[in-house]
Coordinates of C-alpha atoms in Angstrom, one line a residue:
Chain A
X1 CA -1.9 29.7 -3.0
X2 CA -5.2 30.3 -4.8
X3 CA -6.2 26.8 -5.8
X4 CA -5.5 23.5 -4.1
X5 CA -6.5 20.2 -5.6
X6 CA -6.9 17.1 -3.5
X7 CA -6.7 14.1 -5.7
X8 CA -8.5 11.3 -4.0
X9 CA -11.9 11.5 -2.3
X10 CA -11.6 8.9 0.4
X11 CA -10.6 9.1 4.0
X12 CA -7.2 10.9 3.6
X13 CA -8.6 13.2 0.9
X14 CA -11.5 14.2 3.0
X15 CA -9.3 14.9 6.0
X16 CA -7.0 16.9 3.8
X17 CA -9.9 19.0 2.6
X18 CA -11.1 19.5 6.2
X19 CA -7.6 20.5 7.3
X20 CA -7.2 23.0 4.4
X21 CA -10.3 24.9 5.6
X22 CA -9.5 24.4 9.3
X23 CA -6.0 25.9 8.7
X24 CA -7.4 28.9 7.0
X25 CA -7.1 28.2 3.3
X26 CA -10.0 30.2 1.7
X27 CA -9.1 29.8 -1.9
X28 CA -10.6 27.4 -4.5
X29 CA -10.6 23.8 -3.2
X30 CA -11.1 21.0 -5.8
X31 CA -11.5 17.4 -4.8
X32 CA -11.1 14.7 -7.5
X33 CA -12.4 11.2 -6.9
X34 CA -12.3 8.2 -9.1
X35 CA -15.3 6.6 -7.4
X36 CA -18.7 8.2 -8.0
X37 CA -19.4 8.3 -4.3
X38 CA -18.9 11.0 -1.7
X39 CA -16.2 10.0 0.8
X40 CA -17.2 6.8 2.7
X41 CA -15.5 4.6 5.3
X42 CA -14.0 1.4 4.2
X43 CA -13.3 -0.6 7.4
X44 CA -17.0 -1.6 7.8
X45 CA -17.1 -3.1 4.3
X46 CA -15.5 -6.4 5.4
X47 CA -17.5 -6.4 8.7
X48 CA -20.9 -4.9 9.3
X49 CA -21.6 -4.1 5.7
X50 CA -20.9 -7.6 4.5
X51 CA -23.1 -9.2 7.2
X52 CA -25.9 -6.8 6.6
X53 CA -25.9 -5.0 9.9
X54 CA -24.5 -1.7 8.5
X55 CA -26.3 -0.3 5.5
X56 CA -24.7 2.0 2.9
X57 CA -26.1 5.1 4.6
X58 CA -23.9 4.3 7.7
X59 CA -20.7 4.5 5.6
X60 CA -20.8 8.2 4.9
X61 CA -17.8 10.1 6.3
X62 CA -19.3 13.5 6.0
X63 CA -22.8 15.1 5.9
X64 CA -24.5 17.8 4.0
X65 CA -23.7 20.5 6.6
X66 CA -20.0 19.7 6.4
X67 CA -20.1 19.6 2.6
X68 CA -21.5 23.1 2.6
X69 CA -18.8 24.3 5.1
X70 CA -16.0 22.9 3.0
X71 CA -17.2 24.8 -0.1
X72 CA -15.2 22.5 -2.4
X73 CA -15.7 21.5 -6.0
X74 CA -16.2 17.8 -6.1
X75 CA -15.2 16.1 -9.3
X76 CA -16.4 12.6 -8.6
X77 CA -16.5 9.6 -10.9
X78 CA -13.4 10.8 -12.8
X79 CA -9.9 9.5 -12.5
X80 CA -6.8 11.8 -12.5
X81 CA -4.7 10.8 -15.5
X82 CA -1.6 13.0 -14.9
X83 CA 0.1 15.7 -13.0
X84 CA 1.8 18.4 -15.0
X85 CA 4.0 20.0 -12.4
X86 CA 5.5 22.7 -14.6
X87 CA 2.1 23.6 -16.1
X88 CA 0.6 23.4 -12.6
X89 CA -2.3 21.3 -13.8
X90 CA -4.0 18.1 -12.9
X91 CA -5.2 16.2 -15.9
X92 CA -8.4 14.2 -15.8
X93 CA -9.4 11.1 -17.7
X94 CA -12.3 12.8 -19.4
X95 CA -10.0 15.4 -20.9
X96 CA -10.6 18.2 -18.4
X97 CA -7.7 19.9 -16.8
X98 CA -7.6 21.6 -13.3
X99 CA -5.2 24.4 -13.0
X100 CA -3.8 24.4 -9.5
X101 CA -1.2 25.9 -7.3
X102 CA -1.0 23.1 -4.7
X103 CA -1.7 19.4 -4.8
X104 CA -2.6 16.9 -2.1
X105 CA -2.1 13.4 -3.5
X106 CA -4.5 11.0 -1.7
X107 CA -5.2 8.4 -4.4
X108 CA -4.9 5.5 -2.0
X109 CA -4.4 1.9 -3.0
X110 CA -6.3 -0.8 -4.7
X111 CA -6.8 -4.5 -3.9
X112 CA -4.0 -6.6 -5.4
X113 CA -5.5 -9.2 -7.8
X114 CA -4.4 -12.6 -8.8
X115 CA -2.4 -12.5 -12.0
X116 CA -4.1 -13.6 -15.3
X117 CA -7.7 -14.1 -16.1
X118 CA -9.9 -15.4 -13.3
X119 CA -13.3 -17.0 -13.5
X120 CA -16.5 -15.2 -12.3
X121 CA -17.1 -15.5 -8.6
X122 CA -13.6 -14.3 -7.6
X123 CA -13.8 -11.2 -5.6
X124 CA -11.6 -8.5 -4.0
X125 CA -12.8 -6.3 -1.3
X126 CA -11.7 -2.7 -1.2
X127 CA -14.4 -0.4 -2.7
X128 CA -18.1 -0.1 -2.1
X129 CA -18.8 -1.7 -5.5
X130 CA -16.6 -4.7 -4.7
X131 CA -18.3 -5.1 -1.3
X132 CA -21.8 -4.9 -3.0
X133 CA -20.7 -7.6 -5.5
X134 CA -19.4 -9.9 -2.7
X135 CA -22.4 -9.2 -0.5
X136 CA -24.7 -10.1 -3.4
X137 CA -22.8 -13.4 -4.0
X138 CA -23.2 -14.4 -0.4
X139 CA -26.9 -14.0 -0.3
X140 CA -27.8 -17.0 -2.5
X141 CA -27.8 -19.5 0.4
X142 CA -25.0 -21.4 2.1
X143 CA -22.0 -22.1 -0.1
X144 CA -18.3 -22.9 -0.1
X145 CA -16.2 -19.8 0.4
X146 CA -12.4 -19.9 0.0
X147 CA -10.5 -16.8 1.2
X148 CA -7.0 -16.4 -0.3
X149 CA -4.8 -14.6 2.2
X150 CA -5.0 -14.7 6.0
X151 CA -4.2 -11.1 6.8
X152 CA -6.8 -8.8 8.4
X153 CA -9.0 -8.3 5.3
X154 CA -9.0 -12.1 4.8
X155 CA -9.7 -12.9 8.4
X156 CA -12.5 -10.3 8.7
X157 CA -14.1 -11.5 5.5
X158 CA -13.8 -15.1 6.6
X159 CA -15.4 -14.2 9.9
X160 CA -18.3 -12.3 8.2
X161 CA -18.9 -15.2 5.8
X162 CA -19.0 -17.7 8.7
X163 CA -21.4 -15.5 10.5
X164 CA -23.6 -15.6 7.4
X165 CA -23.6 -19.4 7.6
X166 CA -21.2 -20.3 4.8
X167 CA -18.6 -23.0 4.8
X168 CA -15.3 -21.1 4.9
X169 CA -11.7 -22.0 4.3
X170 CA -8.8 -19.5 4.6
X171 CA -5.7 -20.3 2.6
X172 CA -2.4 -18.6 3.7
X173 CA 0.9 -19.0 1.9
X174 CA 3.0 -18.3 4.9
X175 CA 3.4 -20.8 7.7
X176 CA 1.4 -18.5 9.9
X177 CA -0.7 -15.4 9.1
X178 CA 0.5 -12.0 10.5
X179 CA 3.7 -13.5 12.0
X180 CA 5.7 -10.6 10.6
X181 CA 3.4 -8.1 12.3
X182 CA 2.8 -9.8 15.6
X183 CA 5.6 -12.4 16.1
X184 CA 4.9 -16.1 16.0
X185 CA 3.5 -16.7 19.4
X186 CA 0.9 -14.0 19.2
X187 CA 0.1 -14.6 15.5
X188 CA -0.7 -18.2 16.5
X189 CA -3.0 -16.9 19.2
X190 CA -4.8 -14.7 16.6
X191 CA -4.9 -17.5 14.0
X192 CA -6.7 -19.7 16.6
X193 CA -9.7 -17.4 16.3
X194 CA -10.5 -18.9 13.0
X195 CA -11.0 -22.3 14.6
X196 CA -13.2 -20.8 17.3
X197 CA -15.3 -19.3 14.5
X198 CA -15.6 -22.6 12.7
X199 CA -13.4 -21.6 9.8
X200 CA -10.6 -23.9 8.4
X201 CA -7.2 -22.3 8.2
X202 CA -4.8 -23.9 5.7
X203 CA -1.3 -22.5 6.0
X204 CA 2.0 -22.9 4.1
X205 CA 0.4 -23.4 0.8
X206 CA -0.2 -21.2 -2.2
X207 CA -2.8 -21.4 -4.9
X208 CA -1.9 -23.2 -8.1
X209 CA -5.1 -22.7 -10.1
X210 CA -8.7 -21.7 -10.0
X211 CA -11.0 -24.1 -11.7
X212 CA -14.1 -22.9 -13.4
X213 CA -17.3 -24.4 -14.7
X214 CA -19.3 -23.2 -17.7
X215 CA -21.8 -20.7 -16.5
X216 CA -25.3 -22.3 -16.6
X217 CA -27.1 -19.0 -17.4
X218 CA -27.0 -17.4 -20.8
X219 CA -24.5 -14.6 -20.7
X220 CA -25.9 -11.1 -21.4
X221 CA -25.6 -9.9 -25.0
X222 CA -22.3 -8.6 -25.8
X223 CA -20.5 -10.5 -23.1
X224 CA -18.5 -13.6 -23.8
X225 CA -19.5 -16.5 -21.5
X226 CA -17.1 -16.6 -18.6
X227 CA -16.6 -19.6 -16.5
X228 CA -17.8 -19.5 -12.9
X229 CA -15.3 -20.6 -10.2
X230 CA -15.9 -24.1 -9.0
X231 CA -12.7 -25.1 -7.1
X232 CA -9.4 -23.8 -5.8
X233 CA -6.4 -26.0 -6.4
X234 CA -3.6 -25.5 -3.9
X235 CA 0.1 -25.8 -4.6
X236 CA 0.2 -28.9 -2.5
X237 CA -2.4 -30.6 -4.7
X238 CA -5.4 -30.3 -2.5
X239 CA -8.6 -29.1 -4.3
X240 CA -11.1 -27.1 -2.4
X241 CA -14.7 -26.8 -3.7
X242 CA -15.5 -23.1 -4.0
X243 CA -18.6 -21.1 -5.0
X244 CA -17.1 -17.8 -3.9
X245 CA -13.4 -16.9 -3.8
X246 CA -12.2 -13.8 -2.0
X247 CA -8.7 -12.6 -2.7
X248 CA -7.1 -10.7 0.2
X249 CA -3.5 -10.5 -0.7
X250 CA -2.7 -6.9 0.0
X251 CA -3.0 -3.6 -1.8
X252 CA -1.1 -1.7 -4.5
X253 CA -0.7 2.1 -4.2
X254 CA -2.3 4.1 -7.0
X255 CA 0.7 5.9 -8.4
X256 CA 0.5 5.1 -12.2
X257 CA -1.1 8.5 -12.9
X258 CA 2.0 10.2 -11.7
X259 CA 4.3 8.8 -14.4
X260 CA 6.2 11.6 -16.0
X261 CA 5.4 14.1 -13.2
X262 CA 9.0 14.3 -11.8
X263 CA 7.8 12.9 -8.5
X264 CA 9.7 10.0 -7.0
X265 CA 7.6 6.9 -6.9
X266 CA 8.6 3.6 -5.4
X267 CA 5.8 1.5 -3.7
X268 CA 4.1 4.8 -3.0
X269 CA 4.8 8.5 -3.5
X270 CA 8.1 9.3 -1.8
X271 CA 7.9 12.1 0.7
X272 CA 9.7 13.3 3.8
X273 CA 8.3 12.7 7.3
X274 CA 6.2 15.9 6.8
X275 CA 4.5 14.3 3.8
X276 CA 6.1 16.7 1.4
X277 CA 7.3 15.3 -1.9
X278 CA 10.4 16.6 -3.7
X279 CA 8.2 19.5 -4.8
X280 CA 7.1 21.8 -1.9
X281 CA 3.7 22.4 -3.6
X282 CA 2.9 18.7 -3.7
X283 CA 2.2 16.6 -0.6
X284 CA 1.0 13.0 -0.2
X285 CA -1.2 11.4 2.5
X286 CA -2.8 8.1 3.3
X287 CA -2.2 4.7 1.7
X288 CA -0.4 6.1 -1.3
X289 CA 2.2 8.1 0.7
X290 CA 5.5 6.7 1.6
X291 CA 6.3 9.2 4.3
X292 CA 9.8 9.0 5.9
X293 CA 10.4 5.7 4.2
X294 CA 7.2 4.1 5.5
X295 CA 4.0 3.4 3.6
X296 CA 1.4 2.5 6.2
X297 CA -2.1 1.4 5.1
X298 CA -3.7 2.3 8.4
X299 CA -6.9 4.2 8.9
X300 CA -5.4 6.2 11.7
X301 CA -2.4 7.3 9.5
X302 CA -4.9 8.5 6.9
X303 CA -6.6 10.7 9.5
X304 CA -3.5 12.0 11.1
X305 CA -1.1 12.8 8.2
X306 CA -3.3 15.5 6.6
X307 CA -2.9 18.0 9.4
X308 CA 0.8 18.0 9.0
X309 CA 0.8 17.7 5.2
X310 CA -1.5 20.6 4.9
X311 CA 0.5 22.8 7.3
X312 CA 3.6 22.1 5.2
X313 CA 1.8 22.7 2.0
X314 CA 0.5 26.1 3.1
X315 CA 3.9 27.0 4.5
X316 CA 5.6 26.0 1.3
X317 CA 8.2 24.0 3.2
X318 CA 8.5 21.2 5.8
X319 CA 7.8 23.0 9.0
X320 CA 6.2 20.1 10.8
X321 CA 6.7 16.4 10.8
X322 CA 4.6 13.4 11.8
X323 CA 5.7 10.1 13.3
X324 CA 2.5 8.8 14.8
X325 CA 2.4 5.6 16.9
X326 CA 1.2 3.0 14.4
X327 CA -2.3 1.7 15.4
X328 CA -4.6 -0.7 13.8
X329 CA -7.6 -2.8 14.8
X330 CA -9.6 -5.7 13.4
X331 CA -13.0 -7.1 14.3
X332 CA -13.3 -10.8 13.8
X333 CA -15.3 -13.7 15.3
X334 CA -17.0 -11.4 17.8
X335 CA -13.8 -10.1 19.2
X336 CA -11.7 -7.0 18.7
X337 CA -7.9 -7.1 17.9
X338 CA -6.0 -3.9 18.5
X339 CA -2.3 -3.3 17.9
X340 CA -0.2 -0.2 18.6
X341 CA 3.5 0.6 18.5
X342 CA 6.5 -0.6 16.8
X343 CA 7.4 -4.2 17.5
X344 CA 11.0 -5.3 16.9
X345 CA 12.2 -8.8 16.4
X346 CA 13.6 -10.0 19.7
X347 CA 11.3 -7.9 21.8
X348 CA 10.1 -9.8 24.9
X349 CA 6.4 -10.5 25.1
X350 CA 4.6 -10.2 28.4
X351 CA 0.9 -11.1 28.9
X352 CA -0.4 -8.6 31.3
X353 CA -4.1 -9.4 31.2
X354 CA -5.9 -12.7 30.4
X355 CA -4.0 -15.6 28.7
X356 CA -3.3 -16.7 25.2
X357 CA -5.6 -19.7 25.4
X358 CA -8.4 -17.7 27.1
X359 CA -11.1 -15.6 25.5
X360 CA -8.8 -12.6 25.4
X361 CA -5.5 -11.1 26.4
X362 CA -3.3 -8.0 26.4
X363 CA 0.3 -8.6 25.3
X364 CA 3.0 -6.0 25.9
X365 CA 6.2 -6.0 23.8
X366 CA 9.3 -4.7 25.7
X367 CA 12.8 -4.0 24.9
X368 CA 15.5 -2.7 27.3
X369 CA 12.8 -2.0 29.9
X370 CA 10.7 0.1 27.6
X371 CA 7.3 -0.8 26.1
X372 CA 7.5 -0.9 22.3
X373 CA 4.1 -2.1 21.3
X374 CA 1.0 -3.8 22.5
X375 CA -1.5 -6.3 21.2
X376 CA -5.0 -6.8 22.6
X377 CA -7.6 -9.4 21.8
X378 CA -10.8 -8.4 23.4
X379 CA -9.1 -6.2 25.9
X380 CA -9.8 -2.6 24.8
X381 CA -9.7 -1.0 28.2
X382 CA -6.2 -2.0 29.4
X383 CA -5.0 -1.6 25.8
X384 CA -6.1 2.0 25.7
X385 CA -3.9 2.6 28.7
X386 CA -0.8 1.2 27.1
X387 CA -1.5 3.0 23.8
X388 CA -1.7 6.3 25.7
X389 CA 1.6 5.5 27.4
X390 CA 3.2 4.8 24.0
X391 CA 1.8 8.2 22.7
X392 CA 3.2 10.1 25.7
X393 CA 6.5 8.3 25.5
X394 CA 6.7 9.3 21.8
X395 CA 5.8 12.9 22.5
X396 CA 8.5 13.0 25.2
X397 CA 11.1 11.7 22.7
X398 CA 10.0 13.9 19.8
X399 CA 12.2 16.7 18.8
X400 CA 10.7 20.1 19.6
Chain B
X1 CA -34.1 4.8 38.1
X2 CA -31.5 2.0 37.9
X3 CA -29.1 1.1 40.8
X4 CA -25.6 0.8 39.2
X5 CA -23.1 -0.1 41.9
X6 CA -21.9 1.0 45.3
X7 CA -20.1 4.4 45.2
X8 CA -16.9 2.7 46.6
X9 CA -16.9 0.4 43.6
X10 CA -16.6 3.3 41.2
X11 CA -13.4 5.2 42.2
X12 CA -12.2 8.3 40.5
X13 CA -11.0 7.6 37.0
X14 CA -13.1 4.5 36.6
X15 CA -16.2 3.7 34.5
X16 CA -18.9 1.1 34.6
X17 CA -21.1 -0.2 31.8
X18 CA -24.8 -0.6 32.5
X19 CA -26.4 -3.3 30.3
X20 CA -29.5 -1.3 29.4
X21 CA -30.6 -1.1 25.8
X22 CA -28.7 0.7 24.5
X23 CA -26.0 0.3 27.1
X24 CA -24.9 3.3 29.2
X25 CA -21.5 4.2 30.7
X26 CA -21.2 5.8 34.1
X27 CA -18.0 7.6 34.9
X28 CA -16.4 8.9 38.0
X29 CA -14.4 11.9 36.7
X30 CA -12.3 13.1 39.6
X31 CA -15.3 12.7 42.0
X32 CA -18.0 13.9 39.7
X33 CA -20.3 11.3 38.3
X34 CA -21.6 11.4 34.7
X35 CA -23.5 9.0 32.5
X36 CA -23.7 8.9 28.7
X37 CA -24.7 6.3 26.1
X38 CA -21.9 3.8 26.1
X39 CA -21.7 3.2 22.3
X40 CA -19.6 5.7 20.4
X41 CA -21.7 7.6 17.9
X42 CA -19.0 7.0 15.3
X43 CA -18.6 3.2 15.2
X44 CA -19.3 0.3 17.5
X45 CA -17.0 0.7 20.5
X46 CA -17.7 0.9 24.2
X47 CA -16.9 4.3 25.7
X48 CA -16.7 2.8 29.2
X49 CA -13.5 1.2 28.0
X50 CA -12.1 4.6 26.8
X51 CA -9.6 6.9 28.2
X52 CA -10.9 9.3 30.8
X53 CA -9.2 12.7 31.2
X54 CA -11.0 15.4 33.1
X55 CA -14.5 15.7 31.7
X56 CA -13.6 14.1 28.4
X57 CA -13.6 10.4 27.4
X58 CA -11.7 9.2 24.4
X59 CA -13.1 6.3 22.4
X60 CA -10.8 3.2 22.6
X61 CA -11.3 2.5 18.9
X62 CA -10.7 5.7 16.9
X63 CA -9.9 8.3 19.6
X64 CA -13.1 10.3 19.1
X65 CA -13.5 12.4 22.3
X66 CA -16.8 13.2 24.1
X67 CA -17.6 15.8 26.8
X68 CA -19.3 13.9 29.6
X69 CA -21.2 17.0 30.6
X70 CA -22.9 17.5 27.3
X71 CA -22.4 14.3 25.3
X72 CA -21.0 16.4 22.5
X73 CA -18.0 15.2 20.5
X74 CA -14.9 17.4 20.8
X75 CA -13.1 16.0 17.8
X76 CA -13.4 13.8 14.8
X77 CA -14.1 11.2 13.8
X78 CA -17.3 11.4 15.8
X79 CA -19.8 14.1 14.5
X80 CA -23.0 13.3 16.5
X81 CA -23.5 13.6 20.2
X82 CA -24.3 10.8 22.6
X83 CA -27.2 11.1 25.0
X84 CA -26.4 12.2 28.6
X85 CA -28.2 10.8 31.6
X86 CA -28.5 11.9 35.2
X87 CA -26.7 10.2 38.0
X88 CA -27.5 10.4 41.7
X89 CA -26.1 8.8 44.8
X90 CA -28.4 7.6 47.6
X91 CA -27.2 5.6 50.6
X92 CA -23.8 5.2 48.9
X93 CA -25.4 3.6 45.9
X94 CA -25.0 5.1 42.4
X95 CA -28.3 5.5 40.6
X96 CA -28.9 6.1 36.9
X97 CA -31.9 8.1 35.6
X98 CA -32.4 7.4 31.9
X99 CA -32.8 10.5 29.8
X100 CA -35.7 9.0 27.9
X101 CA -37.6 8.3 31.1
X102 CA -37.3 11.9 32.2
X103 CA -38.1 13.3 28.7
X104 CA -34.8 15.2 28.6
X105 CA -33.0 13.4 25.8
X106 CA -30.2 15.6 24.6

């Protein structure tokens, strides 16, 4: 393999580039990134970056020394438009083509948006540009913020907005946020954090319409005047005043550019549990990959999959597989939530540290005498122990 | 020099966080005492809450690992070292000597 192209220059793409070099690939390495930035870390965008504690310089994932070591060609600020498998070429939006022998697909996901046209003042939070926009909108003095979606991005954004002194309401369509992930009892305990942070949580109601008002400033030449958001009307008829709306309703994998490539795409790029697609010279990692039937949008997966994917890519076949113990974390309202494992419906829940109505707890999920998962709120230390046990148990069970 | 705790209160495999600025973590790694800056050099997490294995501590947030003897990261995502500090025991009390005070910042 003389040339490998990594399409996607975020966390998974960078880790793939690192792995290629670490595993001895000394050919031409090309990294294509739609965003103009060198790889940066997204998790702080809804937390420290939004509240102002973490500047842009703290987001960088690599440094100059590493960039030298990787000796890659970085094609940034350009989107991949297609993958011509037979011609062994990656096509770029600006008309350039990159001839390549191997491809790592790491194009990630983008924030899901509300359908239709929306007024100004409605934000999503996924990229640095989106975070800059939102941060800018939050610096004009205390205002009404409505967060649509009570998942982790929504909760973290609400927490950051509250910390900045804004009046914050979270609207969640389900009866309880995160109930599918955590089970009702523990999801309720996490939802209670909003109250502790002075944020209203409205559940079981969707959004019917966003109301705008005429922008008071003259729009820049060439732009049509766009209304600015003024209120959010809920499906139950309530109307919430809103100066800033943040939409946190999930993410959509970036797979459109693969249309016509022969790769199977269905809510992500389908690949085996070694991250290999139906073509041995194409692997997929990170948020865009549906590996072994699972598309996980976790930071940890994006850092763990590339080692296996690259090994298989360089071997030309699936010689290694990955089935990591899922892990994610969230920082909100001054506390840290951590979850690891695979919870099943019907698992029993045991609180082994603290209590649900206290300032923190560790909950362990069990089935047939085995620990399946753990959730910690403000209990990093005992959580780490359980997470390690889950990792060793998985290793013990893994085929050799 | 900062008194940390009684030696008997820091058994092997345990760690204690000292609320200096920045905070420092003191570890008992199988009988040897080590001290490093408590905050992971990658992102905000307390290494005293991490997983201790031999002379390595793994960050509880993203599993970056640091060598307690040198403060150097042994794997990603951490890329920068944490400072190390000297630890002594006098009259069964663990004492911490800040690197900056001794002019030996690593």
